[in-house]
Amino acid sequence: MSEDQPGSDPTSHGDALAVVIAKPRAQTVIEQLRAEGVYDADRSVQAWDEAGVAVPVTEPPQSVTYREVVRQVGEPRLRTLADHLRERSWTDAECEQAPSSWAVIGSVVLVDIGDSPRPAEVGEALLQLHGEADTVLARHGIAGDHREPDVEVIAGTGDTETVHVEHGTRYALDLAEVMFSPGNKAERARMGEAVERDEHVLDMFAGVGYFTLPMARAGANVTAVERNPTAFRFLVENTMLNDVSERVEPYRADCRDVVSNLATEQRADRVVMGYYEASAPRAEDSRAPPDASHEYLDSALAALAPGGVVHMHEATPEALVFDRPVDRLESAAADAGRSVEVLDTRRVKGYSEGVAHVVVDARVE
């Protein structure tokens, strides 16, 4: 489907074809082409003109609009980061120190640079590998009460604001200001499948709308709470970007304050606790901060209607998966005079060495 005019294209299916599209659409189009089965991952996305890029395809697609179909010139894609680094005269030993994983978030490549030599060259190589991106960020961790990322621009334009697309959900965000975990992709999509239409969901730690948006797009009514002012701004923007503002009630607040009102007005059918430490018990040390996270699990249960479902995320040492999060949930429920039925347990991803990010789904009577 051409953006300019309809009609058949003279290129044959045996040629190395590409569709020319506006660069800001690149990630959305690649996702659509993958779904249709015509994206050619053996060749790279290339700049075409000032405003457009050429996205390689195996045949003209039916599911997307594009300016034109062209014969893509140039060499076949260098398949790995090491291929690109060797072209920069890196030795095999240096390539072994290069990053082994990264993620393309909208127009930004997010990478754990580690002890890699010459980070700027790694960044430039990643831009060559991913022609749809224009900035490479090295991430150095998450810090502070608001879970703010510590990142560094190592290549490209330095523009850290972008729109990331997953399974049709659009996330506007600034990767220098708010966190985004690529490894949670499947869990974000799953939450959109888990909800029932018109049910009431409380998302206690909404961020930019990681779980809120797919749930609202599926028809749930979501109370979304986020206290980070930057993340909250993007949360509100994203509800409009995804046409779900009528289904999302956003609060910039501590979720415990919101829960104290919800518990007396309307309990939730489902509560999402996406913060890893939200199940931690009160520290015995009297020096524990006043916002110690033991109260989050208590608050989640107070907001949950009888028979409702809680999705509790936790960073758990491997030796304690899944026993610790289940024990914590059952203990909190017993203190509240309620019972727990565990519905499912899942590993989402590795959190750190020897620690797993897990989720427990449970019905609370």
mmCIF file with all atom_site columns, C-alpha atoms in Angstrom, residues 25-184:
data_model
loop_
_atom_site.group_PDB
_atom_site.id
_atom_site.type_symbol
_atom_site.label_atom_id
_atom_site.label_alt_id
_atom_site.label_comp_id
_atom_site.label_asym_id
_atom_site.label_entity_id
_atom_site.label_seq_id
_atom_site.pdbx_PDB_ins_code
_atom_site.Cartn_x
_atom_site.Cartn_y
_atom_site.Cartn_z
_atom_site.occupancy
_atom_site.B_iso_or_equiv
_atom_site.pdbx_formal_charge
_atom_site.auth_seq_id
_atom_site.auth_comp_id
_atom_site.auth_asym_id
_atom_site.auth_atom_id
_atom_site.pdbx_PDB_model_num
ATOM 1   C CA . ARG A 1 25  ? 7.743  5.048   11.652 1.00 0.00 ? 25  ARG A CA 1
ATOM 2   C CA . ALA A 1 26  ? 10.617 2.566   11.394 1.00 0.00 ? 26  ALA A CA 1
ATOM 3   C CA . GLN A 1 27  ? 10.029 0.581   14.575 1.00 0.00 ? 27  GLN A CA 1
ATOM 4   C CA . THR A 1 28  ? 6.268  0.337   14.042 1.00 0.00 ? 28  THR A CA 1
ATOM 5   C CA . VAL A 1 29  ? 6.725  -0.774  10.435 1.00 0.00 ? 29  VAL A CA 1
ATOM 6   C CA . ILE A 1 30  ? 9.374  -3.373  11.324 1.00 0.00 ? 30  ILE A CA 1
ATOM 7   C CA . GLU A 1 31  ? 7.017  -4.885  13.901 1.00 0.00 ? 31  GLU A CA 1
ATOM 8   C CA . GLN A 1 32  ? 4.215  -5.027  11.311 1.00 0.00 ? 32  GLN A CA 1
ATOM 9   C CA . LEU A 1 33  ? 6.505  -6.544  8.687  1.00 0.00 ? 33  LEU A CA 1
ATOM 10  C CA . ARG A 1 34  ? 7.661  -9.209  11.144 1.00 0.00 ? 34  ARG A CA 1
ATOM 11  C CA . ALA A 1 35  ? 4.043  -10.045 11.911 1.00 0.00 ? 35  ALA A CA 1
ATOM 12  C CA . GLU A 1 36  ? 3.302  -10.397 8.194  1.00 0.00 ? 36  GLU A CA 1
ATOM 13  C CA . GLY A 1 37  ? 6.422  -12.539 7.723  1.00 0.00 ? 37  GLY A CA 1
ATOM 14  C CA . VAL A 1 38  ? 8.082  -10.361 5.073  1.00 0.00 ? 38  VAL A CA 1
ATOM 15  C CA . TYR A 1 39  ? 10.779 -8.545  7.100  1.00 0.00 ? 39  TYR A CA 1
ATOM 16  C CA . ASP A 1 40  ? 14.255 -9.555  5.864  1.00 0.00 ? 40  ASP A CA 1
ATOM 17  C CA . ALA A 1 41  ? 16.478 -9.725  8.953  1.00 0.00 ? 41  ALA A CA 1
ATOM 18  C CA . ASP A 1 42  ? 19.507 -10.675 6.844  1.00 0.00 ? 42  ASP A CA 1
ATOM 19  C CA . ARG A 1 43  ? 19.829 -7.109  5.581  1.00 0.00 ? 43  ARG A CA 1
ATOM 20  C CA . SER A 1 44  ? 20.045 -3.846  7.482  1.00 0.00 ? 44  SER A CA 1
ATOM 21  C CA . VAL A 1 45  ? 17.770 -0.831  7.543  1.00 0.00 ? 45  VAL A CA 1
ATOM 22  C CA . GLN A 1 46  ? 19.500 1.903   5.547  1.00 0.00 ? 46  GLN A CA 1
ATOM 23  C CA . ALA A 1 47  ? 19.133 5.656   5.237  1.00 0.00 ? 47  ALA A CA 1
ATOM 24  C CA . TRP A 1 48  ? 17.387 6.508   1.948  1.00 0.00 ? 48  TRP A CA 1
ATOM 25  C CA . ASP A 1 49  ? 17.019 10.284  1.955  1.00 0.00 ? 49  ASP A CA 1
ATOM 26  C CA . GLU A 1 50  ? 16.803 13.073  4.508  1.00 0.00 ? 50  GLU A CA 1
ATOM 27  C CA . ALA A 1 51  ? 13.453 11.909  5.861  1.00 0.00 ? 51  ALA A CA 1
ATOM 28  C CA . GLY A 1 52  ? 13.236 8.256   4.953  1.00 0.00 ? 52  GLY A CA 1
ATOM 29  C CA . VAL A 1 53  ? 14.806 4.852   5.514  1.00 0.00 ? 53  VAL A CA 1
ATOM 30  C CA . ALA A 1 54  ? 14.729 1.686   3.421  1.00 0.00 ? 54  ALA A CA 1
ATOM 31  C CA . VAL A 1 55  ? 13.477 -1.323  5.384  1.00 0.00 ? 55  VAL A CA 1
ATOM 32  C CA . PRO A 1 56  ? 14.426 -4.686  3.798  1.00 0.00 ? 56  PRO A CA 1
ATOM 33  C CA . VAL A 1 57  ? 11.609 -7.047  2.825  1.00 0.00 ? 57  VAL A CA 1
ATOM 34  C CA . THR A 1 58  ? 11.379 -10.421 1.122  1.00 0.00 ? 58  THR A CA 1
ATOM 35  C CA . GLU A 1 59  ? 8.391  -9.260  -0.948 1.00 0.00 ? 59  GLU A CA 1
ATOM 36  C CA . PRO A 1 60  ? 6.132  -6.187  -1.117 1.00 0.00 ? 60  PRO A CA 1
ATOM 37  C CA . PRO A 1 61  ? 4.023  -6.128  2.082  1.00 0.00 ? 61  PRO A CA 1
ATOM 38  C CA . GLN A 1 62  ? 0.245  -5.927  2.344  1.00 0.00 ? 62  GLN A CA 1
ATOM 39  C CA . SER A 1 63  ? -0.050 -4.745  5.958  1.00 0.00 ? 63  SER A CA 1
ATOM 40  C CA . VAL A 1 64  ? 1.746  -1.370  5.907  1.00 0.00 ? 64  VAL A CA 1
ATOM 41  C CA . THR A 1 65  ? 1.764  1.868   3.977  1.00 0.00 ? 65  THR A CA 1
ATOM 42  C CA . TYR A 1 66  ? 5.006  2.929   2.326  1.00 0.00 ? 66  TYR A CA 1
ATOM 43  C CA . ARG A 1 67  ? 6.329  5.483   -0.139 1.00 0.00 ? 67  ARG A CA 1
ATOM 44  C CA . GLU A 1 68  ? 7.734  3.022   -2.655 1.00 0.00 ? 68  GLU A CA 1
ATOM 45  C CA . VAL A 1 69  ? 9.336  -0.369  -3.126 1.00 0.00 ? 69  VAL A CA 1
ATOM 46  C CA . VAL A 1 70  ? 12.975 -0.146  -4.173 1.00 0.00 ? 70  VAL A CA 1
ATOM 47  C CA . ARG A 1 71  ? 15.902 -2.387  -4.916 1.00 0.00 ? 71  ARG A CA 1
ATOM 48  C CA . GLN A 1 72  ? 18.081 -2.114  -1.838 1.00 0.00 ? 72  GLN A CA 1
ATOM 49  C CA . VAL A 1 73  ? 21.692 -1.534  -2.827 1.00 0.00 ? 73  VAL A CA 1
ATOM 50  C CA . GLY A 1 74  ? 24.769 -2.356  -0.807 1.00 0.00 ? 74  GLY A CA 1
ATOM 51  C CA . GLU A 1 75  ? 26.267 -5.390  0.852  1.00 0.00 ? 75  GLU A CA 1
ATOM 52  C CA . PRO A 1 76  ? 24.276 -7.938  2.861  1.00 0.00 ? 76  PRO A CA 1
ATOM 53  C CA . ARG A 1 77  ? 23.879 -7.147  6.497  1.00 0.00 ? 77  ARG A CA 1
ATOM 54  C CA . LEU A 1 78  ? 26.794 -7.811  8.811  1.00 0.00 ? 78  LEU A CA 1
ATOM 55  C CA . ARG A 1 79  ? 24.978 -10.146 11.160 1.00 0.00 ? 79  ARG A CA 1
ATOM 56  C CA . THR A 1 80  ? 26.690 -9.454  14.489 1.00 0.00 ? 80  THR A CA 1
ATOM 57  C CA . LEU A 1 81  ? 28.208 -6.632  16.489 1.00 0.00 ? 81  LEU A CA 1
ATOM 58  C CA . ALA A 1 82  ? 31.529 -8.489  16.295 1.00 0.00 ? 82  ALA A CA 1
ATOM 59  C CA . ASP A 1 83  ? 31.364 -8.339  12.482 1.00 0.00 ? 83  ASP A CA 1
ATOM 60  C CA . HIS A 1 84  ? 31.154 -4.553  12.631 1.00 0.00 ? 84  HIS A CA 1
ATOM 61  C CA . LEU A 1 85  ? 33.872 -4.266  15.264 1.00 0.00 ? 85  LEU A CA 1
ATOM 62  C CA . ARG A 1 86  ? 36.267 -6.447  13.273 1.00 0.00 ? 86  ARG A CA 1
ATOM 63  C CA . GLU A 1 87  ? 35.827 -4.007  10.386 1.00 0.00 ? 87  GLU A CA 1
ATOM 64  C CA . ARG A 1 88  ? 37.169 -1.445  12.849 1.00 0.00 ? 88  ARG A CA 1
ATOM 65  C CA . SER A 1 89  ? 40.255 -3.637  13.399 1.00 0.00 ? 89  SER A CA 1
ATOM 66  C CA . TRP A 1 90  ? 39.133 -5.067  16.731 1.00 0.00 ? 90  TRP A CA 1
ATOM 67  C CA . THR A 1 91  ? 40.902 -8.266  17.709 1.00 0.00 ? 91  THR A CA 1
ATOM 68  C CA . ASP A 1 92  ? 39.017 -11.419 18.659 1.00 0.00 ? 92  ASP A CA 1
ATOM 69  C CA . ALA A 1 93  ? 40.014 -10.850 22.284 1.00 0.00 ? 93  ALA A CA 1
ATOM 70  C CA . GLU A 1 94  ? 38.581 -7.319  22.195 1.00 0.00 ? 94  GLU A CA 1
ATOM 71  C CA . CYS A 1 95  ? 35.386 -8.550  20.550 1.00 0.00 ? 95  CYS A CA 1
ATOM 72  C CA . GLU A 1 96  ? 34.907 -10.995 23.415 1.00 0.00 ? 96  GLU A CA 1
ATOM 73  C CA . GLN A 1 97  ? 34.809 -7.989  25.772 1.00 0.00 ? 97  GLN A CA 1
ATOM 74  C CA . ALA A 1 98  ? 32.121 -6.265  23.704 1.00 0.00 ? 98  ALA A CA 1
ATOM 75  C CA . PRO A 1 99  ? 28.505 -6.213  24.936 1.00 0.00 ? 99  PRO A CA 1
ATOM 76  C CA . SER A 1 100 ? 26.595 -9.430  24.328 1.00 0.00 ? 100 SER A CA 1
ATOM 77  C CA . SER A 1 101 ? 23.119 -7.925  24.594 1.00 0.00 ? 101 SER A CA 1
ATOM 78  C CA . TRP A 1 102 ? 21.295 -4.663  23.950 1.00 0.00 ? 102 TRP A CA 1
ATOM 79  C CA . ALA A 1 103 ? 17.825 -3.505  23.027 1.00 0.00 ? 103 ALA A CA 1
ATOM 80  C CA . VAL A 1 104 ? 16.366 -1.103  20.502 1.00 0.00 ? 104 VAL A CA 1
ATOM 81  C CA . ILE A 1 105 ? 13.800 1.084   22.276 1.00 0.00 ? 105 ILE A CA 1
ATOM 82  C CA . GLY A 1 106 ? 12.146 3.230   19.628 1.00 0.00 ? 106 GLY A CA 1
ATOM 83  C CA . SER A 1 107 ? 15.008 5.164   18.028 1.00 0.00 ? 107 SER A CA 1
ATOM 84  C CA . VAL A 1 108 ? 17.444 4.488   20.900 1.00 0.00 ? 108 VAL A CA 1
ATOM 85  C CA . VAL A 1 109 ? 19.785 1.544   21.408 1.00 0.00 ? 109 VAL A CA 1
ATOM 86  C CA . LEU A 1 110 ? 20.120 0.753   25.113 1.00 0.00 ? 110 LEU A CA 1
ATOM 87  C CA . VAL A 1 111 ? 23.242 -1.247  25.979 1.00 0.00 ? 111 VAL A CA 1
ATOM 88  C CA . ASP A 1 112 ? 25.096 -2.493  29.042 1.00 0.00 ? 112 ASP A CA 1
ATOM 89  C CA . ILE A 1 113 ? 28.595 -1.459  28.005 1.00 0.00 ? 113 ILE A CA 1
ATOM 90  C CA . GLY A 1 114 ? 30.408 -3.194  30.893 1.00 0.00 ? 114 GLY A CA 1
ATOM 91  C CA . ASP A 1 115 ? 34.208 -3.258  30.532 1.00 0.00 ? 115 ASP A CA 1
ATOM 92  C CA . SER A 1 116 ? 34.149 -3.043  26.762 1.00 0.00 ? 116 SER A CA 1
ATOM 93  C CA . PRO A 1 117 ? 37.084 -1.187  25.216 1.00 0.00 ? 117 PRO A CA 1
ATOM 94  C CA . ARG A 1 118 ? 36.385 1.952   23.147 1.00 0.00 ? 118 ARG A CA 1
ATOM 95  C CA . PRO A 1 119 ? 32.679 2.465   23.960 1.00 0.00 ? 119 PRO A CA 1
ATOM 96  C CA . ALA A 1 120 ? 32.271 5.115   21.252 1.00 0.00 ? 120 ALA A CA 1
ATOM 97  C CA . GLU A 1 121 ? 33.233 2.568   18.577 1.00 0.00 ? 121 GLU A CA 1
ATOM 98  C CA . VAL A 1 122 ? 30.770 0.095   20.041 1.00 0.00 ? 122 VAL A CA 1
ATOM 99  C CA . GLY A 1 123 ? 28.085 2.768   19.803 1.00 0.00 ? 123 GLY A CA 1
ATOM 100 C CA . GLU A 1 124 ? 28.869 3.574   16.177 1.00 0.00 ? 124 GLU A CA 1
ATOM 101 C CA . ALA A 1 125 ? 28.847 -0.135  15.317 1.00 0.00 ? 125 ALA A CA 1
ATOM 102 C CA . LEU A 1 126 ? 25.430 -0.541  16.966 1.00 0.00 ? 126 LEU A CA 1
ATOM 103 C CA . LEU A 1 127 ? 24.077 2.345   14.896 1.00 0.00 ? 127 LEU A CA 1
ATOM 104 C CA . GLN A 1 128 ? 25.291 0.593   11.756 1.00 0.00 ? 128 GLN A CA 1
ATOM 105 C CA . LEU A 1 129 ? 23.695 -2.635  12.918 1.00 0.00 ? 129 LEU A CA 1
ATOM 106 C CA . HIS A 1 130 ? 20.363 -0.896  13.618 1.00 0.00 ? 130 HIS A CA 1
ATOM 107 C CA . GLY A 1 131 ? 19.714 1.709   10.960 1.00 0.00 ? 131 GLY A CA 1
ATOM 108 C CA . GLU A 1 132 ? 16.360 2.622   12.487 1.00 0.00 ? 132 GLU A CA 1
ATOM 109 C CA . ALA A 1 133 ? 18.106 4.043   15.584 1.00 0.00 ? 133 ALA A CA 1
ATOM 110 C CA . ASP A 1 134 ? 19.849 7.387   15.948 1.00 0.00 ? 134 ASP A CA 1
ATOM 111 C CA . THR A 1 135 ? 21.209 7.347   19.537 1.00 0.00 ? 135 THR A CA 1
ATOM 112 C CA . VAL A 1 136 ? 23.087 4.788   21.625 1.00 0.00 ? 136 VAL A CA 1
ATOM 113 C CA . LEU A 1 137 ? 22.843 4.942   25.418 1.00 0.00 ? 137 LEU A CA 1
ATOM 114 C CA . ALA A 1 138 ? 25.090 3.027   27.791 1.00 0.00 ? 138 ALA A CA 1
ATOM 115 C CA . ARG A 1 139 ? 23.153 2.210   30.950 1.00 0.00 ? 139 ARG A CA 1
ATOM 116 C CA . HIS A 1 140 ? 24.911 2.042   34.310 1.00 0.00 ? 140 HIS A CA 1
ATOM 117 C CA . GLY A 1 141 ? 22.084 1.152   36.666 1.00 0.00 ? 141 GLY A CA 1
ATOM 118 C CA . ILE A 1 142 ? 19.014 2.512   38.430 1.00 0.00 ? 142 ILE A CA 1
ATOM 119 C CA . ALA A 1 143 ? 19.175 4.713   41.524 1.00 0.00 ? 143 ALA A CA 1
ATOM 120 C CA . GLY A 1 144 ? 17.101 6.866   43.845 1.00 0.00 ? 144 GLY A CA 1
ATOM 121 C CA . ASP A 1 145 ? 13.602 6.783   45.277 1.00 0.00 ? 145 ASP A CA 1
ATOM 122 C CA . HIS A 1 146 ? 12.174 7.484   41.843 1.00 0.00 ? 146 HIS A CA 1
ATOM 123 C CA . ARG A 1 147 ? 14.110 4.654   40.147 1.00 0.00 ? 147 ARG A CA 1
ATOM 124 C CA . GLU A 1 148 ? 15.926 6.986   37.778 1.00 0.00 ? 148 GLU A CA 1
ATOM 125 C CA . PRO A 1 149 ? 18.338 5.555   35.182 1.00 0.00 ? 149 PRO A CA 1
ATOM 126 C CA . ASP A 1 150 ? 22.033 6.383   35.075 1.00 0.00 ? 150 ASP A CA 1
ATOM 127 C CA . VAL A 1 151 ? 22.839 6.539   31.348 1.00 0.00 ? 151 VAL A CA 1
ATOM 128 C CA . GLU A 1 152 ? 25.474 7.977   29.032 1.00 0.00 ? 152 GLU A CA 1
ATOM 129 C CA . VAL A 1 153 ? 25.243 8.891   25.348 1.00 0.00 ? 153 VAL A CA 1
ATOM 130 C CA . ILE A 1 154 ? 28.069 7.079   23.544 1.00 0.00 ? 154 ILE A CA 1
ATOM 131 C CA . ALA A 1 155 ? 27.029 7.568   19.902 1.00 0.00 ? 155 ALA A CA 1
ATOM 132 C CA . GLY A 1 156 ? 24.522 9.297   17.664 1.00 0.00 ? 156 GLY A CA 1
ATOM 133 C CA . THR A 1 157 ? 22.456 12.435  18.006 1.00 0.00 ? 157 THR A CA 1
ATOM 134 C CA . GLY A 1 158 ? 21.940 12.200  21.750 1.00 0.00 ? 158 GLY A CA 1
ATOM 135 C CA . ASP A 1 159 ? 18.151 12.461  21.484 1.00 0.00 ? 159 ASP A CA 1
ATOM 136 C CA . THR A 1 160 ? 16.872 10.278  24.327 1.00 0.00 ? 160 THR A CA 1
ATOM 137 C CA . GLU A 1 161 ? 13.147 10.954  23.885 1.00 0.00 ? 161 GLU A CA 1
ATOM 138 C CA . THR A 1 162 ? 11.426 8.387   21.706 1.00 0.00 ? 162 THR A CA 1
ATOM 139 C CA . VAL A 1 163 ? 8.246  6.403   21.080 1.00 0.00 ? 163 VAL A CA 1
ATOM 140 C CA . HIS A 1 164 ? 8.609  2.652   21.517 1.00 0.00 ? 164 HIS A CA 1
ATOM 141 C CA . VAL A 1 165 ? 6.049  0.223   20.080 1.00 0.00 ? 165 VAL A CA 1
ATOM 142 C CA . GLU A 1 166 ? 5.241  -3.236  21.496 1.00 0.00 ? 166 GLU A CA 1
ATOM 143 C CA . HIS A 1 167 ? 2.338  -5.383  20.305 1.00 0.00 ? 167 HIS A CA 1
ATOM 144 C CA . GLY A 1 168 ? 0.540  -2.238  19.155 1.00 0.00 ? 168 GLY A CA 1
ATOM 145 C CA . THR A 1 169 ? 1.032  -0.328  22.421 1.00 0.00 ? 169 THR A CA 1
ATOM 146 C CA . ARG A 1 170 ? 2.930  2.957   22.083 1.00 0.00 ? 170 ARG A CA 1
ATOM 147 C CA . TYR A 1 171 ? 5.199  4.150   24.888 1.00 0.00 ? 171 TYR A CA 1
ATOM 148 C CA . ALA A 1 172 ? 6.515  7.719   24.743 1.00 0.00 ? 172 ALA A CA 1
ATOM 149 C CA . LEU A 1 173 ? 9.409  8.152   27.150 1.00 0.00 ? 173 LEU A CA 1
ATOM 150 C CA . ASP A 1 174 ? 12.784 9.737   27.789 1.00 0.00 ? 174 ASP A CA 1
ATOM 151 C CA . LEU A 1 175 ? 15.309 6.991   28.450 1.00 0.00 ? 175 LEU A CA 1
ATOM 152 C CA . ALA A 1 176 ? 17.620 9.448   30.226 1.00 0.00 ? 176 ALA A CA 1
ATOM 153 C CA . GLU A 1 177 ? 14.856 10.230  32.738 1.00 0.00 ? 177 GLU A CA 1
ATOM 154 C CA . VAL A 1 178 ? 12.741 7.081   33.256 1.00 0.00 ? 178 VAL A CA 1
ATOM 155 C CA . MET A 1 179 ? 13.482 3.375   33.310 1.00 0.00 ? 179 MET A CA 1
ATOM 156 C CA . PHE A 1 180 ? 12.269 0.896   30.696 1.00 0.00 ? 180 PHE A CA 1
ATOM 157 C CA . SER A 1 181 ? 13.054 -2.807  30.946 1.00 0.00 ? 181 SER A CA 1
ATOM 158 C CA . PRO A 1 182 ? 13.221 -4.574  27.558 1.00 0.00 ? 182 PRO A CA 1
ATOM 159 C CA . GLY A 1 183 ? 13.172 -7.937  29.326 1.00 0.00 ? 183 GLY A CA 1
ATOM 160 C CA . ASN A 1 184 ? 9.620  -7.308  30.566 1.00 0.00 ? 184 ASN A CA 1
#
